[in-house]
PDB file of C-alpha atoms in Angstrom:
ATOM      1  CA  UNK S   1      67.887  81.239  90.822  1.00 66.00           C
ATOM      2  CA  UNK S   2      67.345  84.697  92.266  1.00 72.00           C
ATOM      3  CA  UNK S   3      70.951  85.975  92.127  1.00 69.00           C
ATOM      4  CA  UNK S   4      70.205  89.486  93.409  1.00 73.00           C
ATOM      5  CA  UNK S   5      68.643  87.845  96.487  1.00 76.00           C
ATOM      6  CA  UNK S   6      71.741  85.638  96.856  1.00 72.00           C
ATOM      7  CA  UNK S   7      73.855  88.801  96.794  1.00 73.00           C
ATOM      8  CA  UNK S   8      71.839  90.260  99.676  1.00 76.00           C
ATOM      9  CA  UNK S   9      72.199  86.981 101.577  1.00 77.00           C
ATOM     10  CA  UNK S  10      75.986  86.979 101.035  1.00 73.00           C
ATOM     11  CA  UNK S  11      76.274  90.547 102.344  1.00 72.00           C
ATOM     12  CA  UNK S  12      74.090  89.690 105.355  1.00 76.00           C
ATOM     13  CA  UNK S  13      76.255  86.633 106.125  1.00 74.00           C
ATOM     14  CA  UNK S  14      79.403  88.772 105.943  1.00 69.00           C
ATOM     15  CA  UNK S  15      77.916  91.221 108.420  1.00 70.00           C
ATOM     16  CA  UNK S  16      76.472  88.621 110.791  1.00 70.00           C
ATOM     17  CA  UNK S  17      79.153  85.948 110.903  1.00 66.00           C
ATOM     18  CA  UNK S  18      82.361  87.604 109.773  1.00 63.00           C
ATOM     19  CA  UNK S  19      84.540  89.961 111.740  1.00 67.00           C
ATOM     20  CA  UNK S  20      83.521  92.713 109.341  1.00 67.00           C
ATOM     21  CA  UNK S  21      85.242  96.017 108.962  1.00 71.00           C
ATOM     22  CA  UNK S  22      84.246  99.109 107.096  1.00 82.00           C
ATOM     23  CA  UNK S  23      86.110  99.082 103.830  1.00 90.00           C
ATOM     24  CA  UNK S  24      86.622 101.951 101.448  1.00 93.00           C
ATOM     25  CA  UNK S  25      87.642 101.276  97.869  1.00 96.00           C
ATOM     26  CA  UNK S  26      89.782 104.074  96.449  1.00 96.00           C
ATOM     27  CA  UNK S  27      89.050 103.677  92.741  1.00 95.00           C
ATOM     28  CA  UNK S  28      91.141 105.465  90.137  1.00 90.00           C
ATOM     29  CA  UNK S  29      89.125 106.862  87.276  1.00 87.00           C
ATOM     30  CA  UNK S  30      91.624 108.764  85.159  1.00 88.00           C
ATOM     31  CA  UNK S  31      93.162 111.489  87.324  1.00 91.00           C
ATOM     32  CA  UNK S  32      90.309 111.303  89.841  1.00 93.00           C
ATOM     33  CA  UNK S  33      90.108 108.967  92.844  1.00 94.00           C
ATOM     34  CA  UNK S  34      86.577 108.134  93.993  1.00 96.00           C
ATOM     35  CA  UNK S  35      85.684 106.484  97.303  1.00 96.00           C
ATOM     36  CA  UNK S  36      83.176 103.649  97.536  1.00 95.00           C
ATOM     37  CA  UNK S  37      82.056 102.281 100.903  1.00 93.00           C
ATOM     38  CA  UNK S  38      81.613  98.570 101.413  1.00 89.00           C
ATOM     39  CA  UNK S  39      81.905  95.784 103.933  1.00 84.00           C
ATOM     40  CA  UNK S  40      84.580  93.160 104.170  1.00 86.00           C
ATOM     41  CA  UNK S  41      86.276  90.505 106.222  1.00 87.00           C
ATOM     42  CA  UNK S  42      90.080  90.421 106.320  1.00 87.00           C
ATOM     43  CA  UNK S  43      91.591  86.950 106.696  1.00 86.00           C
ATOM     44  CA  UNK S  44      95.175  85.784 107.113  1.00 87.00           C
ATOM     45  CA  UNK S  45      96.757  83.335 104.724  1.00 90.00           C
ATOM     46  CA  UNK S  46      97.868  80.040 106.247  1.00 87.00           C
ATOM     47  CA  UNK S  47     101.638  79.881 106.747  1.00 89.00           C
ATOM     48  CA  UNK S  48     102.025  77.100 104.174  1.00 88.00           C
ATOM     49  CA  UNK S  49     100.450  79.338 101.509  1.00 90.00           C
ATOM     50  CA  UNK S  50     103.066  82.075 101.940  1.00 91.00           C
ATOM     51  CA  UNK S  51     105.712  81.411  99.286  1.00 90.00           C
ATOM     52  CA  UNK S  52     107.465  84.810  99.378  1.00 83.00           C
ATOM     53  CA  UNK S  53     106.756  85.336  95.690  1.00 84.00           C
ATOM     54  CA  UNK S  54     103.044  85.285  94.881  1.00 91.00           C
ATOM     55  CA  UNK S  55     101.834  85.471  98.482  1.00 93.00           C
ATOM     56  CA  UNK S  56     104.179  87.380 100.765  1.00 93.00           C
ATOM     57  CA  UNK S  57     104.319  87.494 104.546  1.00 91.00           C
ATOM     58  CA  UNK S  58     101.755  90.054 105.696  1.00 91.00           C
ATOM     59  CA  UNK S  59      99.455  89.646 102.686  1.00 94.00           C
ATOM     60  CA  UNK S  60      95.798  89.147 103.513  1.00 93.00           C
ATOM     61  CA  UNK S  61      92.690  87.809 101.836  1.00 91.00           C
ATOM     62  CA  UNK S  62      89.673  90.117 101.895  1.00 92.00           C
ATOM     63  CA  UNK S  63      86.131  88.935 101.195  1.00 89.00           C
ATOM     64  CA  UNK S  64      84.139  92.060 100.441  1.00 90.00           C
ATOM     65  CA  UNK S  65      81.366  93.737  98.558  1.00 86.00           C
ATOM     66  CA  UNK S  66      81.321  97.100  96.803  1.00 90.00           C
ATOM     67  CA  UNK S  67      78.955  98.581  94.232  1.00 87.00           C
ATOM     68  CA  UNK S  68      81.886  98.727  91.783  1.00 91.00           C
ATOM     69  CA  UNK S  69      84.471  96.127  90.853  1.00 92.00           C
ATOM     70  CA  UNK S  70      87.930  96.486  92.431  1.00 95.00           C
ATOM     71  CA  UNK S  71      90.816  96.581  89.947  1.00 94.00           C
ATOM     72  CA  UNK S  72      94.079  94.890  90.859  1.00 93.00           C
ATOM     73  CA  UNK S  73      97.315  96.865  90.722  1.00 93.00           C
ATOM     74  CA  UNK S  74      95.361 100.146  90.308  1.00 93.00           C
ATOM     75  CA  UNK S  75      92.851 100.558  93.128  1.00 95.00           C
ATOM     76  CA  UNK S  76      93.543 100.768  96.860  1.00 96.00           C
ATOM     77  CA  UNK S  77      91.395  99.399  99.675  1.00 96.00           C
ATOM     78  CA  UNK S  78      91.290 101.085 103.088  1.00 94.00           C
ATOM     79  CA  UNK S  79      90.338  98.866 106.014  1.00 90.00           C
ATOM     80  CA  UNK S  80      89.978 100.892 109.179  1.00 84.00           C
ATOM     81  CA  UNK S  81      93.138 103.082 109.135  1.00 86.00           C
ATOM     82  CA  UNK S  82      95.330 100.872 106.931  1.00 91.00           C
ATOM     83  CA  UNK S  83      95.641 101.080 103.160  1.00 94.00           C
ATOM     84  CA  UNK S  84      96.364  98.045 101.004  1.00 96.00           C
ATOM     85  CA  UNK S  85      97.287  97.542  97.363  1.00 96.00           C
ATOM     86  CA  UNK S  86      95.111  95.043  95.553  1.00 97.00           C
ATOM     87  CA  UNK S  87      97.456  92.350  94.253  1.00 96.00           C
ATOM     88  CA  UNK S  88      94.814  89.975  92.884  1.00 95.00           C
ATOM     89  CA  UNK S  89      91.061  90.375  92.471  1.00 95.00           C
ATOM     90  CA  UNK S  90      88.419  87.778  91.756  1.00 93.00           C
ATOM     91  CA  UNK S  91      84.686  87.562  92.112  1.00 90.00           C
ATOM     92  CA  UNK S  92      81.937  85.109  92.830  1.00 84.00           C
ATOM     93  CA  UNK S  93      79.429  85.455  90.023  1.00 83.00           C
ATOM     94  CA  UNK S  94      77.304  82.361  89.418  1.00 78.00           C
ATOM     95  CA  UNK S  95      75.453  83.894  86.458  1.00 79.00           C
ATOM     96  CA  UNK S  96      78.423  85.916  85.093  1.00 81.00           C
ATOM     97  CA  UNK S  97      76.376  89.078  85.694  1.00 80.00           C
ATOM     98  CA  UNK S  98      75.595  89.392  89.395  1.00 78.00           C
ATOM     99  CA  UNK S  99      78.734  89.893  91.482  1.00 80.00           C
ATOM    100  CA  UNK S 100      78.006  88.319  94.863  1.00 77.00           C
ATOM    101  CA  UNK S 101      81.375  88.920  96.536  1.00 86.00           C
ATOM    102  CA  UNK S 102      84.895  89.933  95.641  1.00 92.00           C
ATOM    103  CA  UNK S 103      87.920  88.004  96.876  1.00 93.00           C
ATOM    104  CA  UNK S 104      91.032  90.159  97.043  1.00 96.00           C
ATOM    105  CA  UNK S 105      94.655  89.433  97.826  1.00 96.00           C
ATOM    106  CA  UNK S 106      95.935  92.633  99.426  1.00 96.00           C
ATOM    107  CA  UNK S 107      99.327  93.908 100.539  1.00 96.00           C
ATOM    108  CA  UNK S 108      99.893  96.744 102.980  1.00 91.00           C
ATOM    109  CA  UNK S 109     101.026  99.955 101.300  1.00 79.00           C
ATOM    110  CA  UNK S 110     104.756 100.617 101.493  1.00 68.00           C
ATOM    111  CA  UNK S 111     105.717  96.962 102.082  1.00 59.00           C
TER     112      UNK S 111
END
């Protein structure tokens, strides 16, 4: 399998078929915060998934791609003008090397 090509296909599908937004990952590296641009699609959780504990009302799922891996509970993601804490981060990596997409559970800052 050509996983780098699959990664390009996944990004193209996000752009073509998702309601994509410009995403900026605010990545903490020591005392410095670096910005990484990416693309992503923000989705709502179904009402039956909201349990008030793990998934709270207002949380969202973000399918995205960045050149660096988002870190939960440390990094922030900015989608348009809103900033979100990353509550949970996972990736799609069929060969355990090539990260095709990241799946994030995010919560609006200050909530």
